Amino acid sequence: MGAMSVRSQSAEPSEPSKAAHRAGFACFVGRPNAGKSTLTNALVGQKVAITADQPQTTRHTVRGIVHRPDAQLILVDTPGLHKPRTLLGERLNDVVRTTWAEVDVIGFCLPANEKIGPGDRFIAKELAGIRKTPKIAVVTKTDLVDSKALAEQLIAIDQLGKELGFEWAEIVPVSAVADKQVALLADLLVPLLPEGPALYPEGDLTDEPEQVMIAELIREAALEGVRDELPHSIAVVVEEMLPRPDRPADRPLLDIHANLFIERPSQKGIVIGPQGKRLKEVGIKSRKQIEALLGTPVFLDLHVKVAKDWQRDPKQLRRLGF
């Protein structure tokens, strides 16, 4: 196997070193369902990125922030890189490449339970072109395989780097679900960050404006169960968030008005459902999550509107925040 470094957590507590504080940016890449969002949540310690089994639900750069005494690690979530079919697709791909070149370290997530496929190669090839940024291979979902399968995957990943002419800075097996080696991954990411003071205040877990996170939660709920019929033709814009004026301080209520934009009138029925039942479920589900996020009771007002072919129209894309 040569001098490949695969890390496993030792039981020995590490000596606290008097090293300088580090702060910087990392992003996880990988094909849909490679475990990127779950890993982000495990590192940050609470749900920030939107977990979904469909590509491109994390449309906006949602960042999670890992605060440690010795470092601050800011996780940037890029949309998935894919073969573009629309203007939106091309724009997302440009965003991805720009982000990769700007971060301090890239973590490439490969599930332990799936052989390396064309999708992984496509991403790895793109990564190979980004010379300066160190790359860590993160083998996710290790709780789903035995040690023999894991060893084979580690060797295959090492090979993949060699084939494409680059060296992984580390290869780390983790299981976010079983909380195995997640802390170790953070330990390995930190030394690759530049020295410097914290970039965000201690309490921040994500710097996304609340409205964007709320829009994501609504969009996630709206896509559930209809992904096949409209995979990403829903955009959500939170039009306004206002505290209800006549409420006493101990019983606040936040009014949130949001629009769900679809591309064609024929999709309206799918989102609203018979007798408005689906839209009502979307409202109930996302309201619970929004209340958990904000820690305050919410009145959620949802409307479905048609924005013709918004994925192909630069003006609409800008208006919807892409």
PDB file of C-alpha atoms in Angstrom:
ATOM      1  CA  MET A   1       0.000   0.000   0.000  1.00  0.00           C
ATOM      2  CA  GLY A   2       2.994   2.350   0.259  1.00  0.00           C
ATOM      3  CA  ALA A   3       3.044   5.441   2.413  1.00  0.00           C
ATOM      4  CA  MET A   4      -0.673   6.076   2.419  1.00  0.00           C
ATOM      5  CA  SER A   5      -1.900   7.684   5.595  1.00  0.00           C
ATOM      6  CA  VAL A   6      -5.213   6.395   6.859  1.00  0.00           C
ATOM      7  CA  ARG A   7      -6.166   7.755  10.233  1.00  0.00           C
ATOM      8  CA  SER A   8      -7.840   5.922  13.066  1.00  0.00           C
ATOM      9  CA  GLN A   9      -8.649   7.490  16.389  1.00  0.00           C
ATOM     10  CA  SER A  10      -6.364   6.359  19.201  1.00  0.00           C
ATOM     11  CA  ALA A  11      -7.621   6.233  22.748  1.00  0.00           C
ATOM     12  CA  GLU A  12      -4.725   8.392  23.951  1.00  0.00           C
ATOM     13  CA  PRO A  13      -5.738  11.946  24.808  1.00  0.00           C
ATOM     14  CA  SER A  14      -3.695  14.325  22.698  1.00  0.00           C
ATOM     15  CA  GLU A  15      -1.381  16.769  24.426  1.00  0.00           C
ATOM     16  CA  PRO A  16      -2.771  20.295  24.326  1.00  0.00           C
ATOM     17  CA  SER A  17      -0.166  22.156  22.280  1.00  0.00           C
ATOM     18  CA  LYS A  18       0.434  25.863  22.537  1.00  0.00           C
ATOM     19  CA  ALA A  19      -0.072  26.229  18.789  1.00  0.00           C
ATOM     20  CA  ALA A  20      -1.410  29.418  17.228  1.00  0.00           C
ATOM     21  CA  HIS A  21      -5.163  29.751  16.682  1.00  0.00           C
ATOM     22  CA  ARG A  22      -6.295  28.872  13.169  1.00  0.00           C
ATOM     23  CA  ALA A  23      -9.376  29.906  11.233  1.00  0.00           C
ATOM     24  CA  GLY A  24     -10.485  29.138   7.724  1.00  0.00           C
ATOM     25  CA  PHE A  25     -12.904  27.603   5.278  1.00  0.00           C
ATOM     26  CA  ALA A  26     -13.544  24.024   4.239  1.00  0.00           C
ATOM     27  CA  CYS A  27     -16.090  22.585   1.879  1.00  0.00           C
ATOM     28  CA  PHE A  28     -17.345  19.055   1.456  1.00  0.00           C
ATOM     29  CA  VAL A  29     -17.925  17.798  -2.044  1.00  0.00           C
ATOM     30  CA  GLY A  30     -19.274  14.532  -3.350  1.00  0.00           C
ATOM     31  CA  ARG A  31     -22.151  13.279  -5.383  1.00  0.00           C
ATOM     32  CA  PRO A  32     -25.709  13.506  -4.021  1.00  0.00           C
ATOM     33  CA  ASN A  33     -26.298  11.299  -1.011  1.00  0.00           C
ATOM     34  CA  ALA A  34     -22.580  10.926  -0.240  1.00  0.00           C
ATOM     35  CA  GLY A  35     -23.314  12.126   3.310  1.00  0.00           C
ATOM     36  CA  LYS A  36     -22.100  15.731   3.031  1.00  0.00           C
ATOM     37  CA  SER A  37     -24.939  17.414   4.911  1.00  0.00           C
ATOM     38  CA  THR A  38     -25.090  14.741   7.614  1.00  0.00           C
ATOM     39  CA  LEU A  39     -21.368  15.194   8.148  1.00  0.00           C
ATOM     40  CA  THR A  40     -21.726  18.992   8.320  1.00  0.00           C
ATOM     41  CA  ASN A  41     -24.447  18.599  10.945  1.00  0.00           C
ATOM     42  CA  ALA A  42     -22.355  16.123  12.963  1.00  0.00           C
ATOM     43  CA  LEU A  43     -19.355  18.471  12.970  1.00  0.00           C
ATOM     44  CA  VAL A  44     -21.342  21.573  13.849  1.00  0.00           C
ATOM     45  CA  GLY A  45     -23.517  19.704  16.313  1.00  0.00           C
ATOM     46  CA  GLN A  46     -26.930  20.784  15.058  1.00  0.00           C
ATOM     47  CA  LYS A  47     -28.961  20.695  11.885  1.00  0.00           C
ATOM     48  CA  VAL A  48     -27.776  23.407   9.515  1.00  0.00           C
ATOM     49  CA  ALA A  49     -27.469  22.120   5.984  1.00  0.00           C
ATOM     50  CA  ILE A  50     -30.570  20.701   4.404  1.00  0.00           C
ATOM     51  CA  THR A  51     -30.336  16.918   4.135  1.00  0.00           C
ATOM     52  CA  ALA A  52     -32.071  15.536   1.080  1.00  0.00           C
ATOM     53  CA  ASP A  53     -31.514  12.669  -1.278  1.00  0.00           C
ATOM     54  CA  GLN A  54     -31.840  14.776  -4.394  1.00  0.00           C
ATOM     55  CA  PRO A  55     -29.017  16.883  -5.873  1.00  0.00           C
ATOM     56  CA  GLN A  56     -29.169  20.665  -5.743  1.00  0.00           C
ATOM     57  CA  THR A  57     -31.396  21.149  -2.746  1.00  0.00           C
ATOM     58  CA  THR A  58     -28.602  23.062  -1.038  1.00  0.00           C
ATOM     59  CA  ARG A  59     -28.896  25.900  -3.510  1.00  0.00           C
ATOM     60  CA  HIS A  60     -27.386  28.574  -1.339  1.00  0.00           C
ATOM     61  CA  THR A  61     -24.054  28.459   0.377  1.00  0.00           C
ATOM     62  CA  VAL A  62     -25.107  27.349   3.845  1.00  0.00           C
ATOM     63  CA  ARG A  63     -22.204  27.478   6.218  1.00  0.00           C
ATOM     64  CA  GLY A  64     -21.825  25.618   9.465  1.00  0.00           C
ATOM     65  CA  ILE A  65     -19.248  26.839  11.949  1.00  0.00           C
ATOM     66  CA  VAL A  66     -17.212  24.554  14.186  1.00  0.00           C
ATOM     67  CA  HIS A  67     -15.935  26.498  17.216  1.00  0.00           C
ATOM     68  CA  ARG A  68     -12.918  25.043  19.023  1.00  0.00           C
ATOM     69  CA  PRO A  69     -10.489  26.524  21.527  1.00  0.00           C
ATOM     70  CA  ASP A  70      -7.638  26.197  18.994  1.00  0.00           C
ATOM     71  CA  ALA A  71      -9.516  26.938  15.789  1.00  0.00           C
ATOM     72  CA  GLN A  72     -12.611  28.007  13.950  1.00  0.00           C
ATOM     73  CA  LEU A  73     -13.600  25.875  10.994  1.00  0.00           C
ATOM     74  CA  ILE A  74     -16.179  27.375   8.661  1.00  0.00           C
ATOM     75  CA  LEU A  75     -17.930  24.834   6.458  1.00  0.00           C
ATOM     76  CA  VAL A  76     -19.104  26.098   3.111  1.00  0.00           C
ATOM     77  CA  ASP A  77     -21.698  23.998   1.375  1.00  0.00           C
ATOM     78  CA  THR A  78     -21.478  24.201  -2.405  1.00  0.00           C
ATOM     79  CA  PRO A  79     -24.258  23.026  -4.685  1.00  0.00           C
ATOM     80  CA  GLY A  80     -23.495  19.716  -6.369  1.00  0.00           C
ATOM     81  CA  LEU A  81     -21.346  19.759  -9.473  1.00  0.00           C
ATOM     82  CA  HIS A  82     -23.178  18.096 -12.348  1.00  0.00           C
ATOM     83  CA  LYS A  83     -23.404  18.110 -16.136  1.00  0.00           C
ATOM     84  CA  PRO A  84     -25.384  21.314 -16.734  1.00  0.00           C
ATOM     85  CA  ARG A  85     -28.569  21.227 -18.792  1.00  0.00           C
ATOM     86  CA  THR A  86     -29.811  24.735 -18.082  1.00  0.00           C
ATOM     87  CA  LEU A  87     -28.495  28.207 -17.427  1.00  0.00           C
ATOM     88  CA  LEU A  88     -29.078  27.580 -13.726  1.00  0.00           C
ATOM     89  CA  GLY A  89     -26.962  24.425 -13.981  1.00  0.00           C
ATOM     90  CA  GLU A  90     -24.082  26.312 -15.574  1.00  0.00           C
ATOM     91  CA  ARG A  91     -24.293  29.058 -13.024  1.00  0.00           C
ATOM     92  CA  LEU A  92     -24.222  26.550 -10.175  1.00  0.00           C
ATOM     93  CA  ASN A  93     -21.152  24.880 -11.657  1.00  0.00           C
ATOM     94  CA  ASP A  94     -19.303  28.213 -11.862  1.00  0.00           C
ATOM     95  CA  VAL A  95     -20.186  28.846  -8.225  1.00  0.00           C
ATOM     96  CA  VAL A  96     -18.760  25.436  -7.328  1.00  0.00           C
ATOM     97  CA  ARG A  97     -15.434  25.940  -9.069  1.00  0.00           C
ATOM     98  CA  THR A  98     -15.003  29.425  -7.636  1.00  0.00           C
ATOM     99  CA  THR A  99     -15.742  28.151  -4.125  1.00  0.00           C
ATOM    100  CA  TRP A 100     -13.290  25.259  -4.450  1.00  0.00           C
ATOM    101  CA  ALA A 101     -10.514  27.609  -5.456  1.00  0.00           C
ATOM    102  CA  GLU A 102     -11.224  29.948  -2.543  1.00  0.00           C
ATOM    103  CA  VAL A 103     -11.501  27.540   0.400  1.00  0.00           C
ATOM    104  CA  ASP A 104      -8.528  26.382   2.484  1.00  0.00           C
ATOM    105  CA  VAL A 105      -9.309  22.675   2.321  1.00  0.00           C
ATOM    106  CA  ILE A 106     -11.691  20.425   0.387  1.00  0.00           C
ATOM    107  CA  GLY A 107     -13.176  17.244   1.861  1.00  0.00           C
ATOM    108  CA  PHE A 108     -14.263  14.781  -0.831  1.00  0.00           C
ATOM    109  CA  CYS A 109     -16.995  12.523   0.566  1.00  0.00           C
ATOM    110  CA  LEU A 110     -17.194   8.977  -0.783  1.00  0.00           C
ATOM    111  CA  PRO A 111     -19.650   6.521   0.776  1.00  0.00           C
ATOM    112  CA  ALA A 112     -17.965   3.352   2.099  1.00  0.00           C
ATOM    113  CA  ASN A 113     -20.851   1.195   0.889  1.00  0.00           C
ATOM    114  CA  GLU A 114     -20.709   2.122  -2.810  1.00  0.00           C
ATOM    115  CA  LYS A 115     -17.942   1.435  -5.303  1.00  0.00           C
ATOM    116  CA  ILE A 116     -16.308   4.499  -6.864  1.00  0.00           C
ATOM    117  CA  GLY A 117     -18.427   5.372  -9.900  1.00  0.00           C
ATOM    118  CA  PRO A 118     -18.410   7.762 -12.871  1.00  0.00           C
ATOM    119  CA  GLY A 119     -19.962  10.538 -10.760  1.00  0.00           C
ATOM    120  CA  ASP A 120     -17.084  10.318  -8.268  1.00  0.00           C
ATOM    121  CA  ARG A 121     -14.516  10.305 -11.077  1.00  0.00           C
ATOM    122  CA  PHE A 122     -16.108  13.359 -12.649  1.00  0.00           C
ATOM    123  CA  ILE A 123     -15.730  15.274  -9.371  1.00  0.00           C
ATOM    124  CA  ALA A 124     -12.226  13.906  -8.673  1.00  0.00           C
ATOM    125  CA  LYS A 125     -11.072  15.042 -12.130  1.00  0.00           C
ATOM    126  CA  GLU A 126     -12.347  18.555 -11.430  1.00  0.00           C
ATOM    127  CA  LEU A 127     -10.583  18.478  -8.038  1.00  0.00           C
ATOM    128  CA  ALA A 128      -7.327  17.432  -9.677  1.00  0.00           C
ATOM    129  CA  GLY A 129      -7.471  20.684 -11.656  1.00  0.00           C
ATOM    130  CA  ILE A 130      -7.523  22.731  -8.453  1.00  0.00           C
ATOM    131  CA  ARG A 131      -3.862  22.356  -7.624  1.00  0.00           C
ATOM    132  CA  LYS A 132      -3.259  24.556  -4.622  1.00  0.00           C
ATOM    133  CA  THR A 133      -6.096  23.507  -2.297  1.00  0.00           C
ATOM    134  CA  PRO A 134      -5.312  20.473  -0.082  1.00  0.00           C
ATOM    135  CA  LYS A 135      -7.834  17.650  -0.464  1.00  0.00           C
ATOM    136  CA  ILE A 136      -8.943  15.179   2.208  1.00  0.00           C
ATOM    137  CA  ALA A 137     -10.822  12.033   1.188  1.00  0.00           C
ATOM    138  CA  VAL A 138     -13.606  11.399   3.695  1.00  0.00           C
ATOM    139  CA  VAL A 139     -14.990   7.873   3.569  1.00  0.00           C
ATOM    140  CA  THR A 140     -18.535   8.241   4.903  1.00  0.00           C
ATOM    141  CA  LYS A 141     -21.140   5.741   6.155  1.00  0.00           C
ATOM    142  CA  THR A 142     -18.500   3.331   7.522  1.00  0.00           C
ATOM    143  CA  ASP A 143     -21.157   1.930   9.876  1.00  0.00           C
ATOM    144  CA  LEU A 144     -22.672   0.198   6.809  1.00  0.00           C
ATOM    145  CA  VAL A 145     -19.666  -1.963   5.852  1.00  0.00           C
ATOM    146  CA  ASP A 146     -17.273  -4.518   7.362  1.00  0.00           C
ATOM    147  CA  SER A 147     -13.557  -3.874   7.755  1.00  0.00           C
ATOM    148  CA  LYS A 148     -12.595  -5.793   4.597  1.00  0.00           C
ATOM    149  CA  ALA A 149     -14.910  -3.716   2.373  1.00  0.00           C
ATOM    150  CA  LEU A 150     -13.659  -0.553   4.078  1.00  0.00           C
ATOM    151  CA  ALA A 151     -10.013  -1.483   3.450  1.00  0.00           C
ATOM    152  CA  GLU A 152     -10.768  -2.098  -0.224  1.00  0.00           C
ATOM    153  CA  GLN A 153     -12.481   1.275  -0.523  1.00  0.00           C
ATOM    154  CA  LEU A 154      -9.522   3.042   1.127  1.00  0.00           C
ATOM    155  CA  ILE A 155      -7.103   1.461  -1.352  1.00  0.00           C
ATOM    156  CA  ALA A 156      -9.390   2.359  -4.282  1.00  0.00           C
ATOM    157  CA  ILE A 157      -9.538   5.994  -3.144  1.00  0.00           C
ATOM    158  CA  ASP A 158      -5.761   6.146  -2.746  1.00  0.00           C
ATOM    159  CA  GLN A 159      -5.468   4.763  -6.305  1.00  0.00           C
ATOM    160  CA  LEU A 160      -7.945   7.329  -7.647  1.00  0.00           C
ATOM    161  CA  GLY A 161      -5.690  10.163  -6.459  1.00  0.00           C
ATOM    162  CA  LYS A 162      -2.592   8.523  -7.974  1.00  0.00           C
ATOM    163  CA  GLU A 163      -4.383   7.992 -11.321  1.00  0.00           C
ATOM    164  CA  LEU A 164      -5.307  11.656 -11.499  1.00  0.00           C
ATOM    165  CA  GLY A 165      -1.870  12.791 -10.405  1.00  0.00           C
ATOM    166  CA  PHE A 166      -2.494  14.177  -6.929  1.00  0.00           C
ATOM    167  CA  GLU A 167      -1.914  13.113  -3.349  1.00  0.00           C
ATOM    168  CA  TRP A 168      -4.693  13.138  -0.733  1.00  0.00           C
ATOM    169  CA  ALA A 169      -3.639  15.159   2.320  1.00  0.00           C
ATOM    170  CA  GLU A 170      -5.458  12.527   4.412  1.00  0.00           C
ATOM    171  CA  ILE A 171      -7.872   9.636   3.924  1.00  0.00           C
ATOM    172  CA  VAL A 172     -10.288   9.445   6.845  1.00  0.00           C
ATOM    173  CA  PRO A 173     -13.046   6.885   7.429  1.00  0.00           C
ATOM    174  CA  VAL A 174     -15.987   8.344   9.397  1.00  0.00           C
ATOM    175  CA  SER A 175     -19.534   7.562  10.390  1.00  0.00           C
ATOM    176  CA  ALA A 176     -21.551  10.683  11.147  1.00  0.00           C
ATOM    177  CA  VAL A 177     -24.527   8.553  12.188  1.00  0.00           C
ATOM    178  CA  ALA A 178     -22.538   6.496  14.721  1.00  0.00           C
ATOM    179  CA  ASP A 179     -20.401   9.559  15.596  1.00  0.00           C
ATOM    180  CA  LYS A 180     -17.206   7.662  14.752  1.00  0.00           C
ATOM    181  CA  GLN A 181     -14.072   9.670  13.967  1.00  0.00           C
ATOM    182  CA  VAL A 182     -16.009  12.909  13.387  1.00  0.00           C
ATOM    183  CA  ALA A 183     -13.866  14.694  15.990  1.00  0.00           C
ATOM    184  CA  LEU A 184     -10.769  13.186  14.368  1.00  0.00           C
ATOM    185  CA  LEU A 185     -11.813  14.622  11.004  1.00  0.00           C
ATOM    186  CA  ALA A 186     -11.991  18.081  12.604  1.00  0.00           C
ATOM    187  CA  ASP A 187      -8.520  17.485  14.112  1.00  0.00           C
ATOM    188  CA  LEU A 188      -7.164  16.739  10.639  1.00  0.00           C
ATOM    189  CA  LEU A 189      -8.891  19.662   8.916  1.00  0.00           C
ATOM    190  CA  VAL A 190      -7.660  22.248  11.432  1.00  0.00           C
ATOM    191  CA  PRO A 191      -3.889  22.097  10.664  1.00  0.00           C
ATOM    192  CA  LEU A 192      -4.686  22.821   7.008  1.00  0.00           C
ATOM    193  CA  LEU A 193      -6.268  26.164   7.919  1.00  0.00           C
ATOM    194  CA  PRO A 194      -4.279  29.414   7.981  1.00  0.00           C
ATOM    195  CA  GLU A 195      -3.283  30.894  11.350  1.00  0.00           C
ATOM    196  CA  GLY A 196      -5.496  33.729  12.473  1.00  0.00           C
ATOM    197  CA  PRO A 197      -8.200  34.875  14.889  1.00  0.00           C
ATOM    198  CA  ALA A 198     -11.798  33.621  14.793  1.00  0.00           C
ATOM    199  CA  LEU A 199     -13.782  35.096  11.913  1.00  0.00           C
ATOM    200  CA  TYR A 200     -17.227  34.720  13.506  1.00  0.00           C
ATOM    201  CA  PRO A 201     -18.519  35.361  17.024  1.00  0.00           C
ATOM    202  CA  GLU A 202     -18.686  32.339  19.345  1.00  0.00           C
ATOM    203  CA  GLY A 203     -22.465  31.856  19.251  1.00  0.00           C
ATOM    204  CA  ASP A 204     -22.802  31.650  15.468  1.00  0.00           C
ATOM    205  CA  LEU A 205     -23.485  28.237  13.982  1.00  0.00           C
ATOM    206  CA  THR A 206     -24.308  29.474  10.515  1.00  0.00           C
ATOM    207  CA  ASP A 207     -24.036  32.891   8.912  1.00  0.00           C
ATOM    208  CA  GLU A 208     -26.897  32.327   6.488  1.00  0.00           C
ATOM    209  CA  PRO A 209     -29.548  34.944   6.965  1.00  0.00           C
ATOM    210  CA  GLU A 210     -32.528  33.379   8.703  1.00  0.00           C
ATOM    211  CA  GLN A 211     -34.748  34.052   5.719  1.00  0.00           C
ATOM    212  CA  VAL A 212     -32.633  31.861   3.450  1.00  0.00           C
ATOM    213  CA  MET A 213     -32.645  29.011   5.962  1.00  0.00           C
ATOM    214  CA  ILE A 214     -36.414  29.341   6.377  1.00  0.00           C
ATOM    215  CA  ALA A 215     -36.863  29.305   2.601  1.00  0.00           C
ATOM    216  CA  GLU A 216     -34.735  26.129   2.457  1.00  0.00           C
ATOM    217  CA  LEU A 217     -36.857  24.413   5.112  1.00  0.00           C
ATOM    218  CA  ILE A 218     -40.070  25.259   3.244  1.00  0.00           C
ATOM    219  CA  ARG A 219     -38.577  24.130  -0.058  1.00  0.00           C
ATOM    220  CA  GLU A 220     -37.403  20.870   1.507  1.00  0.00           C
ATOM    221  CA  ALA A 221     -40.898  20.162   2.878  1.00  0.00           C
ATOM    222  CA  ALA A 222     -42.510  21.099  -0.446  1.00  0.00           C
ATOM    223  CA  LEU A 223     -40.266  18.720  -2.398  1.00  0.00           C
ATOM    224  CA  GLU A 224     -40.916  15.768  -0.127  1.00  0.00           C
ATOM    225  CA  GLY A 225     -42.933  13.147  -1.931  1.00  0.00           C
ATOM    226  CA  VAL A 226     -42.997  14.979  -5.278  1.00  0.00           C
ATOM    227  CA  ARG A 227     -39.301  14.915  -6.156  1.00  0.00           C
ATOM    228  CA  ASP A 228     -39.853  12.713  -9.196  1.00  0.00           C
ATOM    229  CA  GLU A 229     -42.485  15.030 -10.635  1.00  0.00           C
ATOM    230  CA  LEU A 230     -40.665  18.304  -9.995  1.00  0.00           C
ATOM    231  CA  PRO A 231     -37.109  17.636  -8.850  1.00  0.00           C
ATOM    232  CA  HIS A 232     -35.895  21.212  -8.593  1.00  0.00           C
ATOM    233  CA  SER A 233     -38.513  23.388 -10.154  1.00  0.00           C
ATOM    234  CA  ILE A 234     -39.540  24.907  -6.832  1.00  0.00           C
ATOM    235  CA  ALA A 235     -37.966  28.090  -5.547  1.00  0.00           C
ATOM    236  CA  VAL A 236     -39.067  29.662  -2.275  1.00  0.00           C
ATOM    237  CA  VAL A 237     -38.835  33.334  -1.430  1.00  0.00           C
ATOM    238  CA  VAL A 238     -39.629  34.583   2.061  1.00  0.00           C
ATOM    239  CA  GLU A 239     -41.351  37.879   1.289  1.00  0.00           C
ATOM    240  CA  GLU A 240     -41.558  39.167   4.849  1.00  0.00           C
ATOM    241  CA  MET A 241     -41.120  38.251   8.496  1.00  0.00           C
ATOM    242  CA  LEU A 242     -42.893  40.492  10.979  1.00  0.00           C
ATOM    243  CA  PRO A 243     -43.609  40.122  14.677  1.00  0.00           C
ATOM    244  CA  ARG A 244     -47.402  40.227  15.260  1.00  0.00           C
ATOM    245  CA  PRO A 245     -47.871  43.728  16.753  1.00  0.00           C
ATOM    246  CA  ASP A 246     -50.654  43.122  19.302  1.00  0.00           C
ATOM    247  CA  ARG A 247     -49.002  40.244  21.174  1.00  0.00           C
ATOM    248  CA  PRO A 248     -47.723  40.436  24.775  1.00  0.00           C
ATOM    249  CA  ALA A 249     -43.949  40.028  25.203  1.00  0.00           C
ATOM    250  CA  ASP A 250     -44.307  36.590  26.816  1.00  0.00           C
ATOM    251  CA  ARG A 251     -46.444  35.283  23.920  1.00  0.00           C
ATOM    252  CA  PRO A 252     -44.764  36.524  20.732  1.00  0.00           C
ATOM    253  CA  LEU A 253     -45.873  35.386  17.289  1.00  0.00           C
ATOM    254  CA  LEU A 254     -43.890  35.809  14.098  1.00  0.00           C
ATOM    255  CA  ASP A 255     -45.800  36.184  10.836  1.00  0.00           C
ATOM    256  CA  ILE A 256     -43.911  34.717   7.886  1.00  0.00           C
ATOM    257  CA  HIS A 257     -45.204  35.228   4.349  1.00  0.00           C
ATOM    258  CA  ALA A 258     -43.553  33.065   1.722  1.00  0.00           C
ATOM    259  CA  ASN A 259     -44.109  32.322  -1.963  1.00  0.00           C
ATOM    260  CA  LEU A 260     -43.379  28.989  -3.613  1.00  0.00           C
ATOM    261  CA  PHE A 261     -42.485  29.597  -7.246  1.00  0.00           C
ATOM    262  CA  ILE A 262     -43.002  26.851  -9.798  1.00  0.00           C
ATOM    263  CA  GLU A 263     -42.314  26.949 -13.536  1.00  0.00           C
ATOM    264  CA  ARG A 264     -45.626  25.915 -15.050  1.00  0.00           C
ATOM    265  CA  PRO A 265     -49.304  26.189 -14.128  1.00  0.00           C
ATOM    266  CA  SER A 266     -49.623  22.394 -14.455  1.00  0.00           C
ATOM    267  CA  GLN A 267     -47.298  22.003 -11.444  1.00  0.00           C
ATOM    268  CA  LYS A 268     -49.577  24.018  -9.219  1.00  0.00           C
ATOM    269  CA  GLY A 269     -51.920  21.102  -8.556  1.00  0.00           C
ATOM    270  CA  ILE A 270     -49.005  18.853  -7.609  1.00  0.00           C
ATOM    271  CA  VAL A 271     -47.739  21.276  -4.967  1.00  0.00           C
ATOM    272  CA  ILE A 272     -51.162  22.230  -3.596  1.00  0.00           C
ATOM    273  CA  GLY A 273     -52.660  18.717  -3.699  1.00  0.00           C
ATOM    274  CA  PRO A 274     -56.354  17.747  -3.619  1.00  0.00           C
ATOM    275  CA  GLN A 275     -58.369  20.308  -1.602  1.00  0.00           C
ATOM    276  CA  GLY A 276     -55.090  22.037  -0.698  1.00  0.00           C
ATOM    277  CA  LYS A 277     -54.111  19.088   1.496  1.00  0.00           C
ATOM    278  CA  ARG A 278     -50.466  18.869   0.380  1.00  0.00           C
ATOM    279  CA  LEU A 279     -49.760  22.559   0.803  1.00  0.00           C
ATOM    280  CA  LYS A 280     -51.281  22.397   4.271  1.00  0.00           C
ATOM    281  CA  GLU A 281     -48.961  19.497   5.201  1.00  0.00           C
ATOM    282  CA  VAL A 282     -45.991  21.417   3.809  1.00  0.00           C
ATOM    283  CA  GLY A 283     -47.012  24.363   6.004  1.00  0.00           C
ATOM    284  CA  ILE A 284     -47.372  22.265   9.158  1.00  0.00           C
ATOM    285  CA  LYS A 285     -44.096  20.422   8.623  1.00  0.00           C
ATOM    286  CA  SER A 286     -41.977  23.450   7.772  1.00  0.00           C
ATOM    287  CA  ARG A 287     -43.594  25.560  10.491  1.00  0.00           C
ATOM    288  CA  LYS A 288     -42.451  23.050  13.157  1.00  0.00           C
ATOM    289  CA  GLN A 289     -38.886  23.193  11.820  1.00  0.00           C
ATOM    290  CA  ILE A 290     -38.894  26.975  11.545  1.00  0.00           C
ATOM    291  CA  GLU A 291     -40.126  27.260  15.134  1.00  0.00           C
ATOM    292  CA  ALA A 292     -37.332  24.946  16.238  1.00  0.00           C
ATOM    293  CA  LEU A 293     -34.805  27.038  14.307  1.00  0.00           C
ATOM    294  CA  LEU A 294     -36.009  30.410  15.619  1.00  0.00           C
ATOM    295  CA  GLY A 295     -37.248  29.299  19.041  1.00  0.00           C
ATOM    296  CA  THR A 296     -40.472  31.271  18.683  1.00  0.00           C
ATOM    297  CA  PRO A 297     -44.070  30.479  17.598  1.00  0.00           C
ATOM    298  CA  VAL A 298     -44.703  31.177  13.931  1.00  0.00           C
ATOM    299  CA  PHE A 299     -47.712  31.848  11.726  1.00  0.00           C
ATOM    300  CA  LEU A 300     -46.770  30.679   8.246  1.00  0.00           C
ATOM    301  CA  ASP A 301     -48.618  31.996   5.202  1.00  0.00           C
ATOM    302  CA  LEU A 302     -47.743  30.102   1.991  1.00  0.00           C
ATOM    303  CA  HIS A 303     -48.742  30.957  -1.574  1.00  0.00           C
ATOM    304  CA  VAL A 304     -47.946  29.074  -4.769  1.00  0.00           C
ATOM    305  CA  LYS A 305     -47.103  31.221  -7.795  1.00  0.00           C
ATOM    306  CA  VAL A 306     -46.001  30.519 -11.334  1.00  0.00           C
ATOM    307  CA  ALA A 307     -42.725  32.094 -12.515  1.00  0.00           C
ATOM    308  CA  LYS A 308     -42.484  30.865 -16.077  1.00  0.00           C
ATOM    309  CA  ASP A 309     -39.382  28.751 -16.760  1.00  0.00           C
ATOM    310  CA  TRP A 310     -37.428  30.489 -14.015  1.00  0.00           C
ATOM    311  CA  GLN A 311     -34.494  28.069 -14.277  1.00  0.00           C
ATOM    312  CA  ARG A 312     -33.714  29.382 -17.770  1.00  0.00           C
ATOM    313  CA  ASP A 313     -34.340  33.068 -17.275  1.00  0.00           C
ATOM    314  CA  PRO A 314     -31.451  35.220 -15.929  1.00  0.00           C
ATOM    315  CA  LYS A 315     -33.805  37.975 -14.695  1.00  0.00           C
ATOM    316  CA  GLN A 316     -35.961  35.530 -12.741  1.00  0.00           C
ATOM    317  CA  LEU A 317     -32.875  33.742 -11.398  1.00  0.00           C
ATOM    318  CA  ARG A 318     -31.552  37.004 -10.006  1.00  0.00           C
ATOM    319  CA  ARG A 319     -34.900  37.858  -8.472  1.00  0.00           C
ATOM    320  CA  LEU A 320     -35.089  34.446  -6.818  1.00  0.00           C
ATOM    321  CA  GLY A 321     -31.622  34.906  -5.369  1.00  0.00           C
ATOM    322  CA  PHE A 322     -29.374  32.808  -7.625  1.00  0.00           C
TER     323      PHE A 322
END
